[in-house]
CSV table of C-alpha atoms (C1' of nucleotides) in Angstrom, one decimal:
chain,number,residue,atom,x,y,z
A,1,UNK,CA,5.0,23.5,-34.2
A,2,UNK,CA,8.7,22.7,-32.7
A,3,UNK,CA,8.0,24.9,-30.0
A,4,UNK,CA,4.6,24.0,-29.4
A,5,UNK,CA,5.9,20.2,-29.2
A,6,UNK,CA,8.6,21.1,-26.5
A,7,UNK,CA,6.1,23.3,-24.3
A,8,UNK,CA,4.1,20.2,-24.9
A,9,UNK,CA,6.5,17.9,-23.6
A,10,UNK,CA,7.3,19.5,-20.8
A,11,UNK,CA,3.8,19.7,-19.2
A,12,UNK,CA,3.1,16.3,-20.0
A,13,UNK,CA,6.8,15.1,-18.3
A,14,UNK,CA,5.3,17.9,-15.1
A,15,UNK,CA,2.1,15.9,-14.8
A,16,UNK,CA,4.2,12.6,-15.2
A,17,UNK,CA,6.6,13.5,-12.3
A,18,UNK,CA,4.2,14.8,-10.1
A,19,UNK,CA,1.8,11.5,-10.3
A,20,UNK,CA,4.9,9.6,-9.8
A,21,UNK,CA,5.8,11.0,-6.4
A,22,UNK,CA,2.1,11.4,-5.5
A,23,UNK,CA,1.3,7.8,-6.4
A,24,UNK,CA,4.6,6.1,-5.4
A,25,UNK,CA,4.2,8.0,-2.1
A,26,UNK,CA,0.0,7.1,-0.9
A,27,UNK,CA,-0.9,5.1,-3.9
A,28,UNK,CA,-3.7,5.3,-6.7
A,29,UNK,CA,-7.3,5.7,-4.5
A,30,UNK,CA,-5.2,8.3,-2.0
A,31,UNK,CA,-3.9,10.1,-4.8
A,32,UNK,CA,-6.6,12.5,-6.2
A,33,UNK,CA,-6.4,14.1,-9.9
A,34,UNK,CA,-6.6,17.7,-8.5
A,35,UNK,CA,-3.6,16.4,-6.0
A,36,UNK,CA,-1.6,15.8,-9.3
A,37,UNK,CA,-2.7,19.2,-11.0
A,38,UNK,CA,-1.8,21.2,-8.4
A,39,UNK,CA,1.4,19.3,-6.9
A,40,UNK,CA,2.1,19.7,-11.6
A,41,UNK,CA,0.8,23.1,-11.0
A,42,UNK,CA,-1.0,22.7,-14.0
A,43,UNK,CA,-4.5,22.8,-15.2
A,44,UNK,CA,-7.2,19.8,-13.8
A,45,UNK,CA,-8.0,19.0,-17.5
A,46,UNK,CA,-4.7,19.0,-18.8
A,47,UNK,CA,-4.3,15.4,-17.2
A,48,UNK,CA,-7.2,14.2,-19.3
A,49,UNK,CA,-5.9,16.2,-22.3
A,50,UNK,CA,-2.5,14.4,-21.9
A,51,UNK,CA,-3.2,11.2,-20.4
A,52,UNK,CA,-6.9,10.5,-21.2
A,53,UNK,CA,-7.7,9.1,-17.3
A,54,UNK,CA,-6.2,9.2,-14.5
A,55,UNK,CA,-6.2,5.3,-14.4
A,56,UNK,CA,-4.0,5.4,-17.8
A,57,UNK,CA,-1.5,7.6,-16.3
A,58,UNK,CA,-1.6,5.4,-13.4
A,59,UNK,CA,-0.9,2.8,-15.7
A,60,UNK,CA,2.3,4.3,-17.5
A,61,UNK,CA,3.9,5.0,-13.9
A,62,UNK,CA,2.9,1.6,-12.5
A,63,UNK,CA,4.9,0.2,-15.3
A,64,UNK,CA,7.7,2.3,-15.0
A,65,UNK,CA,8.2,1.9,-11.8
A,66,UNK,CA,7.9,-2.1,-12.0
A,67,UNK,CA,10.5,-2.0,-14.9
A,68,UNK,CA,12.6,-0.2,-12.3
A,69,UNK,CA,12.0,-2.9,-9.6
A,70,UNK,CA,13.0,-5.7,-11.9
A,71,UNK,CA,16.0,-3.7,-13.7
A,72,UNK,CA,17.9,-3.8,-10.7
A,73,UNK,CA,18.3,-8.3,-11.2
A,74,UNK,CA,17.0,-9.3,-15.2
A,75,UNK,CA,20.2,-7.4,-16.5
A,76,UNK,CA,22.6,-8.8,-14.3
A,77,UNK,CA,21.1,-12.2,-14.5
A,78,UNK,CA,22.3,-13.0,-18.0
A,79,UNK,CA,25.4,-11.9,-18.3
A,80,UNK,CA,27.9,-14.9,-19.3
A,81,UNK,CA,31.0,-13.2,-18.0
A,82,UNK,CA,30.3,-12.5,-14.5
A,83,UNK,CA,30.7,-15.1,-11.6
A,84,UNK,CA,28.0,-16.1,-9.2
A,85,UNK,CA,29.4,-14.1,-6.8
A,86,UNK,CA,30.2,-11.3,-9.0
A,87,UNK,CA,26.6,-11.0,-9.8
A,88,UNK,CA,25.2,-10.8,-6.2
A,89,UNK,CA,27.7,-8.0,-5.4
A,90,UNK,CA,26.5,-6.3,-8.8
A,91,UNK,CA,22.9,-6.6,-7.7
A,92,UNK,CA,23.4,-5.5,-4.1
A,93,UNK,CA,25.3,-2.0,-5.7
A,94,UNK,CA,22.4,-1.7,-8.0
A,95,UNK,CA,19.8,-2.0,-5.5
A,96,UNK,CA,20.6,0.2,-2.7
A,97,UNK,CA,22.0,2.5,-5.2
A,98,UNK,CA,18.6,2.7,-6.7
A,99,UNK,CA,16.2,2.3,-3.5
A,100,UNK,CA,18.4,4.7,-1.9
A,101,UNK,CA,17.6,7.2,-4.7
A,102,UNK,CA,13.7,5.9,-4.9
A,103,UNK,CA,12.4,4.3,-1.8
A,104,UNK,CA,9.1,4.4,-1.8
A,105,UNK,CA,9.0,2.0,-5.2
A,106,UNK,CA,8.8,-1.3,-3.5
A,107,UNK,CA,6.0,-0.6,-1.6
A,108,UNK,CA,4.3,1.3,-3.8
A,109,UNK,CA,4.4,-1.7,-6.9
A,110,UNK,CA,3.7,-4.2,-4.1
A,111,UNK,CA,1.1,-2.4,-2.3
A,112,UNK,CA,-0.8,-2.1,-5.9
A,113,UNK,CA,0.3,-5.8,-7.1
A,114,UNK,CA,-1.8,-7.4,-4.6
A,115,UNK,CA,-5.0,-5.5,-5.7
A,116,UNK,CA,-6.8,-9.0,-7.6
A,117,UNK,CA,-8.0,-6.8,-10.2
A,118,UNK,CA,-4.3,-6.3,-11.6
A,119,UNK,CA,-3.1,-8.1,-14.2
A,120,UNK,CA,0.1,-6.4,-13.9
A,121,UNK,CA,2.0,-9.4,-13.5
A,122,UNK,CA,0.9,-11.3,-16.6
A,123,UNK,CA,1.8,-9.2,-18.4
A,124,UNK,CA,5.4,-9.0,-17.6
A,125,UNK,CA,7.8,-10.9,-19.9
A,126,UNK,CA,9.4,-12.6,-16.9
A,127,UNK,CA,7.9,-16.2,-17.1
A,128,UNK,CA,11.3,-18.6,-16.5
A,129,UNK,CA,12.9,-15.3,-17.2
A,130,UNK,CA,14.9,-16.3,-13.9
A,131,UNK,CA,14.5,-20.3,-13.8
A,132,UNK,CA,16.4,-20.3,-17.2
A,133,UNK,CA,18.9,-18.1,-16.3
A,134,UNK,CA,22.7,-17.9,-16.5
A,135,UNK,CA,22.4,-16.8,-12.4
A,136,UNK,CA,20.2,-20.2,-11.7
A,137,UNK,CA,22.7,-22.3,-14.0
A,138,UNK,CA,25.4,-20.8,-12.4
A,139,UNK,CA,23.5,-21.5,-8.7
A,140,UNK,CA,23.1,-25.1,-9.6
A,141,UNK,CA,26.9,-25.9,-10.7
A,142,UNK,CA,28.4,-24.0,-7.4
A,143,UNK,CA,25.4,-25.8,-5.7
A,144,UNK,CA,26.1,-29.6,-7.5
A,145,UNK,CA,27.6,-31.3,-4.7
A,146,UNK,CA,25.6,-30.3,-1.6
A,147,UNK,CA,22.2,-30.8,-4.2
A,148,UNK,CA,21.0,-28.0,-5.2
A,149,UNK,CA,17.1,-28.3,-6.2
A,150,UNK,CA,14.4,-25.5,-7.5
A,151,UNK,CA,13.2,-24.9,-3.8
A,152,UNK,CA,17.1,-23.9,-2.8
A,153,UNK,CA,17.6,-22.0,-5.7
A,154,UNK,CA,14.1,-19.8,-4.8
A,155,UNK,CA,15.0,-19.4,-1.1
A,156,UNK,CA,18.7,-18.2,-2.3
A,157,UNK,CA,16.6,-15.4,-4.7
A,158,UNK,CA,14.4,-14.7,-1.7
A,159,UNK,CA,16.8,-14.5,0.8
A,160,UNK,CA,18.8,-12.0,-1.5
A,161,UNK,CA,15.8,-9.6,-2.5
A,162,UNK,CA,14.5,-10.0,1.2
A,163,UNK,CA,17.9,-8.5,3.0
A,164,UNK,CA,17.9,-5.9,0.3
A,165,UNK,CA,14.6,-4.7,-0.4
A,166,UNK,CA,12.4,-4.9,2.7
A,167,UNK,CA,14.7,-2.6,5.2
A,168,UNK,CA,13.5,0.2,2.9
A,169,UNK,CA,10.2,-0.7,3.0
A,170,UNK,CA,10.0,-1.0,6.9
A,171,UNK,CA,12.2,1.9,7.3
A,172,UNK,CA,9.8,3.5,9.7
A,173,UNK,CA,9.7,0.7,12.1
A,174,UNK,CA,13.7,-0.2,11.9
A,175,UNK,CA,14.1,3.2,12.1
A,176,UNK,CA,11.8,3.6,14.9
A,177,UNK,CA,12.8,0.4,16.9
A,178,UNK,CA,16.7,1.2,16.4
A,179,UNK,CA,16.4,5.1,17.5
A,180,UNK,CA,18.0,5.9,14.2
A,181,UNK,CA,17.9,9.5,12.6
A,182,UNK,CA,17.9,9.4,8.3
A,183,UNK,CA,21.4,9.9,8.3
A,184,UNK,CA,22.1,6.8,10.6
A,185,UNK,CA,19.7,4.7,8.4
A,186,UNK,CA,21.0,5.8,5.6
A,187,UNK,CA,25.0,4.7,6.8
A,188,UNK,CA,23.4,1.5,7.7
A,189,UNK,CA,22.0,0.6,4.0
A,190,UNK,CA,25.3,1.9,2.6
A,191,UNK,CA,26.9,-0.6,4.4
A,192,UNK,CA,25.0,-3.8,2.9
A,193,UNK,CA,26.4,-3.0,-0.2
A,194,UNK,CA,29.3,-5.1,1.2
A,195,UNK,CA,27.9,-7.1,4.1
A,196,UNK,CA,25.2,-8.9,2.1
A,197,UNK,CA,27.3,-10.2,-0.4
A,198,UNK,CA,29.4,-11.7,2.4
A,199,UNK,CA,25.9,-13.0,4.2
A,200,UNK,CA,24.5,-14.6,1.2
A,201,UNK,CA,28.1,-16.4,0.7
A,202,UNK,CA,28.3,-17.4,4.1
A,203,UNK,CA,24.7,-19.3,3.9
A,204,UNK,CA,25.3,-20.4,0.5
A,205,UNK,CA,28.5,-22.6,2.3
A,206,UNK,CA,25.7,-23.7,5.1
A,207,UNK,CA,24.5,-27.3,3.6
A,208,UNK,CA,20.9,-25.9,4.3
A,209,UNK,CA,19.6,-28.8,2.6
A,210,UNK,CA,21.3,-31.7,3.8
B,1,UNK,CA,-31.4,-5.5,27.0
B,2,UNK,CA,-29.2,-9.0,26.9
B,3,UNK,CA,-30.1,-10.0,23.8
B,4,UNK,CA,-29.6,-6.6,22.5
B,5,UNK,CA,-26.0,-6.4,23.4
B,6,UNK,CA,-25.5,-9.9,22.3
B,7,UNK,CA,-26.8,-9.2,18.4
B,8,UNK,CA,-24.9,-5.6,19.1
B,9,UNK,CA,-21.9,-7.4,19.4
B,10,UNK,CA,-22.8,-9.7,16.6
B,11,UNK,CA,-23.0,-6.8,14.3
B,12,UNK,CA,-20.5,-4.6,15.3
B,13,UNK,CA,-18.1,-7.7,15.0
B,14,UNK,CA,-19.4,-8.4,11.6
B,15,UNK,CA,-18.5,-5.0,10.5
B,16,UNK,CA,-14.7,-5.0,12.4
B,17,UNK,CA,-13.7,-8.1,10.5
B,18,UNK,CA,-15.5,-7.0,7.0
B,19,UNK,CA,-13.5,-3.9,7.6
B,20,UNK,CA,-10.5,-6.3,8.6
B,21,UNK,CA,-10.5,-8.0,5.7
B,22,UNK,CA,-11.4,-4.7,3.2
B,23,UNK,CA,-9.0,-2.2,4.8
B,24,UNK,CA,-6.2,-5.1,4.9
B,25,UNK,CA,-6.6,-6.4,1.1
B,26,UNK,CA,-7.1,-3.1,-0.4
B,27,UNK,CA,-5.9,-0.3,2.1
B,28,UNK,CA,-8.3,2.6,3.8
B,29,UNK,CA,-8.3,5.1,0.7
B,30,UNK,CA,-9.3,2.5,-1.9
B,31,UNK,CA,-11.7,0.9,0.6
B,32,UNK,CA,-15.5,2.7,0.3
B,33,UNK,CA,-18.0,2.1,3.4
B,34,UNK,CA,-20.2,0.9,1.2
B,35,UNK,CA,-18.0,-1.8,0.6
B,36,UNK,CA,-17.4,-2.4,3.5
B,37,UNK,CA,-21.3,-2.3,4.8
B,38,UNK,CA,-22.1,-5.1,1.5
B,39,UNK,CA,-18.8,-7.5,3.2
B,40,UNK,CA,-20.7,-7.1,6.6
B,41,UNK,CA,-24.1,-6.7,5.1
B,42,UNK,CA,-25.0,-4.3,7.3
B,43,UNK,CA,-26.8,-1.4,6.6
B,44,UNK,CA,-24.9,1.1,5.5
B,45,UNK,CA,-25.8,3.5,8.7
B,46,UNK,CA,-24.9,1.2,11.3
B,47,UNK,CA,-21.2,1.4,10.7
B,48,UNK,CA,-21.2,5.2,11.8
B,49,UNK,CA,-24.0,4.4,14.5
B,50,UNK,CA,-21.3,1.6,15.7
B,51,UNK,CA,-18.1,3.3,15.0
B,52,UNK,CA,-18.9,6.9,14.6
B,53,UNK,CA,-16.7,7.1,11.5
B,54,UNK,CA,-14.5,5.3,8.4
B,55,UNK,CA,-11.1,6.9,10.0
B,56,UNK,CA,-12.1,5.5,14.1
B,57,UNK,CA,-13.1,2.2,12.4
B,58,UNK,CA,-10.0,2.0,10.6
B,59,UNK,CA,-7.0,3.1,13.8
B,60,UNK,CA,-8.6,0.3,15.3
B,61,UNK,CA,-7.9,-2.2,12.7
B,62,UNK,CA,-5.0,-0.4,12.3
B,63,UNK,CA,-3.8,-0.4,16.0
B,64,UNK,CA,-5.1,-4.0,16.2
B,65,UNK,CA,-2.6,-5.1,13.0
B,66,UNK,CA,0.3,-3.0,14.2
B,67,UNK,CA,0.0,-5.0,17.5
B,68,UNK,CA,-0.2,-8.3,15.8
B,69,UNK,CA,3.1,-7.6,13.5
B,70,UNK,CA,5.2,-6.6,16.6
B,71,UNK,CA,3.8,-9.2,19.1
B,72,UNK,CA,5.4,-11.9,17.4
B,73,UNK,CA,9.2,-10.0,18.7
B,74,UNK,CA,8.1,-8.5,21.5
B,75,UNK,CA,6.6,-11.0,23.2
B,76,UNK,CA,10.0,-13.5,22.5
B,77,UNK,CA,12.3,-10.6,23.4
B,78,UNK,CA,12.7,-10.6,26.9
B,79,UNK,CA,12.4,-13.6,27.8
B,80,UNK,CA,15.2,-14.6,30.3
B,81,UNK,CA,15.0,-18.1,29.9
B,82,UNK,CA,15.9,-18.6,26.4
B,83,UNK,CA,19.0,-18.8,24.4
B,84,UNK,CA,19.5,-16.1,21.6
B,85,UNK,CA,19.3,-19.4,19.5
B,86,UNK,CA,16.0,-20.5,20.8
B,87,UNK,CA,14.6,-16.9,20.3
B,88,UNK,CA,15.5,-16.9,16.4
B,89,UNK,CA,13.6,-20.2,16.6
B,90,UNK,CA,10.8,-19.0,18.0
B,91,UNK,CA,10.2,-15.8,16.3
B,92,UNK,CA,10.8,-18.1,13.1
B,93,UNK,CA,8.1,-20.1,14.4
B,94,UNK,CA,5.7,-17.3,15.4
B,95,UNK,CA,6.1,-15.1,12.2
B,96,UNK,CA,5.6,-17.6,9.4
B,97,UNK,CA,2.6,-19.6,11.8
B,98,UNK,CA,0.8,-15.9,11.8
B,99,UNK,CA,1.9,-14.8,7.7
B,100,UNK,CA,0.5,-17.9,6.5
B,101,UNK,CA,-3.0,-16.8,8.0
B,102,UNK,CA,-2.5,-13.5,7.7
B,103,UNK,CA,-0.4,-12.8,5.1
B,104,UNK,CA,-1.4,-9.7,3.9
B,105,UNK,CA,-0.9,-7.7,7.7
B,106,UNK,CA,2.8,-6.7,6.8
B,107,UNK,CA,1.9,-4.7,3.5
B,108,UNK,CA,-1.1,-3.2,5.1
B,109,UNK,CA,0.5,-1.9,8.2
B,110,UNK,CA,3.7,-0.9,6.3
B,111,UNK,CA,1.8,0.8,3.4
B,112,UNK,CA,-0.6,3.0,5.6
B,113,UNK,CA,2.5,3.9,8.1
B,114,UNK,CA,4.5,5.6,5.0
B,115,UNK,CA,1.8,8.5,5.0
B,116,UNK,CA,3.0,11.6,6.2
B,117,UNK,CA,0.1,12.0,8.8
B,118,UNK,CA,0.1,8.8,10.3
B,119,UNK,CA,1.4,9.1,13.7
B,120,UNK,CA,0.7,5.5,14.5
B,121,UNK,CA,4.3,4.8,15.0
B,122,UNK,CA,5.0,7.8,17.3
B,123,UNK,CA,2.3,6.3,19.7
B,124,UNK,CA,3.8,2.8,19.6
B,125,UNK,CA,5.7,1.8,22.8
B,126,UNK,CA,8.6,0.6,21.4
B,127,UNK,CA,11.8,3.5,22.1
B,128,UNK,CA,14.0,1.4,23.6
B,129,UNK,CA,11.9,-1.8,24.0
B,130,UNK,CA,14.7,-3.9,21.4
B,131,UNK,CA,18.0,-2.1,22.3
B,132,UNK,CA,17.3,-2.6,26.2
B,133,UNK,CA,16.0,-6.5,25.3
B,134,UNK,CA,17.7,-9.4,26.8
B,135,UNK,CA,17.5,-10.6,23.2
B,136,UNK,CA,19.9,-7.1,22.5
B,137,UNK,CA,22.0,-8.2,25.9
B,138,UNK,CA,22.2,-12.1,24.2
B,139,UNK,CA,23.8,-11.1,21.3
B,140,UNK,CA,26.3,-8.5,22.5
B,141,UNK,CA,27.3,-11.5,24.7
B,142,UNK,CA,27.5,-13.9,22.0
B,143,UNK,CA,29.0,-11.5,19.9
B,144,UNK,CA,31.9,-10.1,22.1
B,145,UNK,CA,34.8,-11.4,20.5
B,146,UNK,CA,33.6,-10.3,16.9
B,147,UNK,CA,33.2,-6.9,18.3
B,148,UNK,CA,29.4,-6.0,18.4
B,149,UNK,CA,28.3,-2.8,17.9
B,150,UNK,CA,24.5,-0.9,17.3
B,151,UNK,CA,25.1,-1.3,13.9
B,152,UNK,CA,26.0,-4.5,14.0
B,153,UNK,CA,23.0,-6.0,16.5
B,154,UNK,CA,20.5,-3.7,13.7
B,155,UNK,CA,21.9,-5.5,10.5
B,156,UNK,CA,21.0,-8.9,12.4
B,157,UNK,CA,17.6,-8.1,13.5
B,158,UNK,CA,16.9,-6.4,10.3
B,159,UNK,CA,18.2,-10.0,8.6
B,160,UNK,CA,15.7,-11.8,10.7
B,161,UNK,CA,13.0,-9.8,9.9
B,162,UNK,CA,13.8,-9.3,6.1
B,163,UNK,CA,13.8,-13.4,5.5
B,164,UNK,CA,11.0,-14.1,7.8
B,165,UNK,CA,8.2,-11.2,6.3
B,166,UNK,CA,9.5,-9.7,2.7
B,167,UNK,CA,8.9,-13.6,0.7
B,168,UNK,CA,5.1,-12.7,2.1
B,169,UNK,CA,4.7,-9.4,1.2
B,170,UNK,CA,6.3,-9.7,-2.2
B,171,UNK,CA,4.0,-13.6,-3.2
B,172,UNK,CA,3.1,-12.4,-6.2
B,173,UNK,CA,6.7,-11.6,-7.7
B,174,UNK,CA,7.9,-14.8,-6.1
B,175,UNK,CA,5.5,-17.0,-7.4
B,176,UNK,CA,5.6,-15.8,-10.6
B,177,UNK,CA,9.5,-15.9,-10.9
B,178,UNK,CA,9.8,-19.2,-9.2
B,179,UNK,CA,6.6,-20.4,-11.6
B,180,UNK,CA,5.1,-21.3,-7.6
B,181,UNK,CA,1.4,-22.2,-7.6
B,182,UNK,CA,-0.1,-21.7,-3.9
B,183,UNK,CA,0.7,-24.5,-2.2
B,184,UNK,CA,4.2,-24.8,-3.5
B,185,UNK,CA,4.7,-21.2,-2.2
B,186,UNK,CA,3.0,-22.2,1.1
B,187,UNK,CA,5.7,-25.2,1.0
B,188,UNK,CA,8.4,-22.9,0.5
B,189,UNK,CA,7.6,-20.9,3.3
B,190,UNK,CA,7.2,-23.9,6.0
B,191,UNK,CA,10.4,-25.0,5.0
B,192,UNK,CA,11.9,-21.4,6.0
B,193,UNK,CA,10.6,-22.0,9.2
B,194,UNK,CA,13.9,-23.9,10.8
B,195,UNK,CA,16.2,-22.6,7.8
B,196,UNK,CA,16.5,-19.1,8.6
B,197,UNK,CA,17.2,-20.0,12.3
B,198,UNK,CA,20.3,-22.1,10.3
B,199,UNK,CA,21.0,-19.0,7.6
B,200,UNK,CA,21.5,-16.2,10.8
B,201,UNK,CA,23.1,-18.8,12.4
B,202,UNK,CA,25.9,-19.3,9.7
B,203,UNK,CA,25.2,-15.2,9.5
B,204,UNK,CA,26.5,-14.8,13.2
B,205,UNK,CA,29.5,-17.0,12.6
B,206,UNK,CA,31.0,-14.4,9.7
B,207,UNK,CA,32.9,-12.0,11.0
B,208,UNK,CA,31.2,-9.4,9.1
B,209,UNK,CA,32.3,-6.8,11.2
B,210,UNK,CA,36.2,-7.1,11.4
C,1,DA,C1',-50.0,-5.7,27.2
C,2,DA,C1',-47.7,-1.3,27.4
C,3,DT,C1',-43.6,1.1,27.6
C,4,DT,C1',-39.0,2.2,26.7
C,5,DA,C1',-34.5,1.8,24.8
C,6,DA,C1',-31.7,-0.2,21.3
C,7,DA,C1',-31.0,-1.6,16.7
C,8,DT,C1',-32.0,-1.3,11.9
C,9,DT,C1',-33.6,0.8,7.7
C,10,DA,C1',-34.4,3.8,3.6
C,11,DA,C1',-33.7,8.2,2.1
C,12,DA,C1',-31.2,12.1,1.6
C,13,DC,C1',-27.4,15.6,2.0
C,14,DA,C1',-23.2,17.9,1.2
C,15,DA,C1',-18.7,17.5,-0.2
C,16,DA,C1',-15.3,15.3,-3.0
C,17,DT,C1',-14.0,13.5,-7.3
C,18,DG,C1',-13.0,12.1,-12.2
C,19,DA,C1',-14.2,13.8,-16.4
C,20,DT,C1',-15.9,17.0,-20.0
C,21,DT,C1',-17.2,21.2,-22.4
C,22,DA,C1',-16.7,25.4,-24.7
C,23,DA,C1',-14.3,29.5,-24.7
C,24,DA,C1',-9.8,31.8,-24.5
C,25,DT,C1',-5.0,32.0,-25.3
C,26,DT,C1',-0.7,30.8,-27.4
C,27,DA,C1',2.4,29.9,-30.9
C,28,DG,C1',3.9,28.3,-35.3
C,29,DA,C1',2.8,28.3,-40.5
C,30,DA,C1',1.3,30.7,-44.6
D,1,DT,C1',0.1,40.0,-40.4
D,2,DT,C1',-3.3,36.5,-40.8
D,3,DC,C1',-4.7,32.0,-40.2
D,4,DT,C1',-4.8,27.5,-38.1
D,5,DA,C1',-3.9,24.1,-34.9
D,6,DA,C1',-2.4,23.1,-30.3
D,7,DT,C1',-2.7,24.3,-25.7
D,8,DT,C1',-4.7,26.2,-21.6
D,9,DT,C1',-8.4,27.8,-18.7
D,10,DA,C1',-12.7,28.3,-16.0
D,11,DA,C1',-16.9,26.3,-15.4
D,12,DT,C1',-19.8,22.6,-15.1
D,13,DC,C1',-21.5,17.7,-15.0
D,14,DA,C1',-22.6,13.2,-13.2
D,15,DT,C1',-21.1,10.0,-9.8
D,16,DT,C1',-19.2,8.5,-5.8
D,17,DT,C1',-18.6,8.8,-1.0
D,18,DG,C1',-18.9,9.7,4.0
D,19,DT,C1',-22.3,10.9,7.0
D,20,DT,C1',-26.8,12.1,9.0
D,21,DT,C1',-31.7,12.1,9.6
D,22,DA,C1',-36.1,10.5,10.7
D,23,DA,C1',-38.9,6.7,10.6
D,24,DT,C1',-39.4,1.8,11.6
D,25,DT,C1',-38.6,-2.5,13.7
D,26,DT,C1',-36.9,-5.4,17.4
D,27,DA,C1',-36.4,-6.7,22.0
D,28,DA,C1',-36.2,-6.1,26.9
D,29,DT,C1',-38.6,-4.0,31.1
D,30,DT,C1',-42.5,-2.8,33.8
DNA sequence: AATTAAATTAAACAAATGATTAAATTAGAA
DNA sequence: TTCTAATTTAATCATTTGTTTAATTTAATT
């Protein structure tokens, strides 16, 4: 049954990849089960033979693709050795490396997350995940004169998944309202790697909250 | 026939802001007209006999939230009385006044433009409405002695932009990473009204471009 | 009051959609 | 090769969904 198993695997991984671009790209009530078969190029029932519903392979994508989201900052966040400032250049590299790669994820776990009916979010093991964080610990020290507080420490976390994630997700706009072809956008993101870093530094040395 | 067109309007109103709400919260695929008929409580008919269909209904909303997300730029852009600082200020003003009632315009719009077919940006009139701006002229001005460049004046609106709408669109991550309930969130957001005029302030002083 | 047009309703239609069934095929094990 | 279990297929089912129809009600005009 080795062969079986492989053969096995592979449809199952073809109907897995083909609901994840499907899904990531119009979303779970766009994104029809026949849409999947044939973009898998495999048989309607197989999905139910693999997955059981198309809600539960919805499911298994919808996590991955969170997991992905969140990969980019939770193991960075952690890490005793680097610097403040090391760690913001680390998760800039890691994000536009990775939305560059799989736009459409932010959107598409966003776009879903706001549906009430999810409980998506409760069920992520993030709770002070980030409050109690070597990053925040780190924020507060660097932060200790000018008074640092939990509303500072949540704008500097906003302001640094804001100026990385969202020009992906509005690239049709930005891309529209600066005349830009893919290429032009895609030299443009490149070049955050570098210049958010420097941003977030710069307002980190404005006393915002004086 | 007054009276008629006065409960016409009634009705058809009802139905534009049940679809409003449904198409907005939810997005067109995942949004049924029988939902939307039940929000309005209307009989199911009377949407087509008003609208003709789900897909007219729903560019109007559409076209209607498209308007509303830009008019808060447009609108400051060209005004030639203001300094570049007082337009940061306003749009500040103007984009978290108009999130924090109608938060949930930035994901919709965004979300629906990504599909292939849509052809709602191609019909915007927008080509060169920023890069022609005075608000465009204002900053290469400011920005002379740094050397400003397309890129440059891009990277600073999409900075704008990015801290003003993404902490919206993404409330749910936020709030559960920063353990926000509602109103804290809401707080946190009022409070970025006159910082991120001070963060792309202290932005425009780097010379990230040297 | 009678007439006419507009607005509303209940019912139904056809197509789309998620899921299931039973038969057929494939491939590994005996 | 024969047998068995896993895989694949075509056909079908029951709902859902967008839309239409024809009948009814409402309201303005004569």
């Amino acid at each position: 049954m080795l062969k079986a198993k492989e053969k096995d695997q592979n449809t199952e991984q073809r109907i897995k990849a083909a609901a994840q671009r499907l899904f990531q790209r119009k979303g779970f009530a766009a994104t029809k089960t026949r849409d999947i078969a044939d973009e898998a190029q495999i048989n309607l029932a197989l999905l139910n033979y693999y997955f059981g519903s198309k809600e539960k392979l919805f499911k298994i994508i919808m996590m991955e693709s969170i997991f992905k989201f969140l990969q980019g900052i939770i193991f960075v966040f952690n890490d005793e050795q680097s610097s403040l400032e090391e760690k913001v250049q680390q998760i800039a590299n890691r994000y536009i490396d990775f939305l560059s790669k799989e736009p459409e994820v932010p959107l598409f776990v966003l776009s879903e997350l706001r549906n009430e009916s999810s409980d998506f979010i409760h069920q992520l093991p993030i709770d002070n995940l980030f409050l109690d964080s070597v990053f925040a610990k780190q924020y507060k020290e660097k932060m200790a004169e000018t008074g640092s507080n939990k509303s500072s420490l949540m704008h500097f976390l906003i302001n640094l998944l804001s100026m990385l994630v969202f020009p992906f997700m509005s690239k049709p706009i930005i891309s529209k309202i600066g005349n830009l072809n893919n290429k032009e956008f895609d030299n443009l993101m490149e070049e955050r790697k570098n210049l958010v870093p420097i941003w977030i530094e710069s307002i980190l040395k404005t006393h915002d909250i004086s």
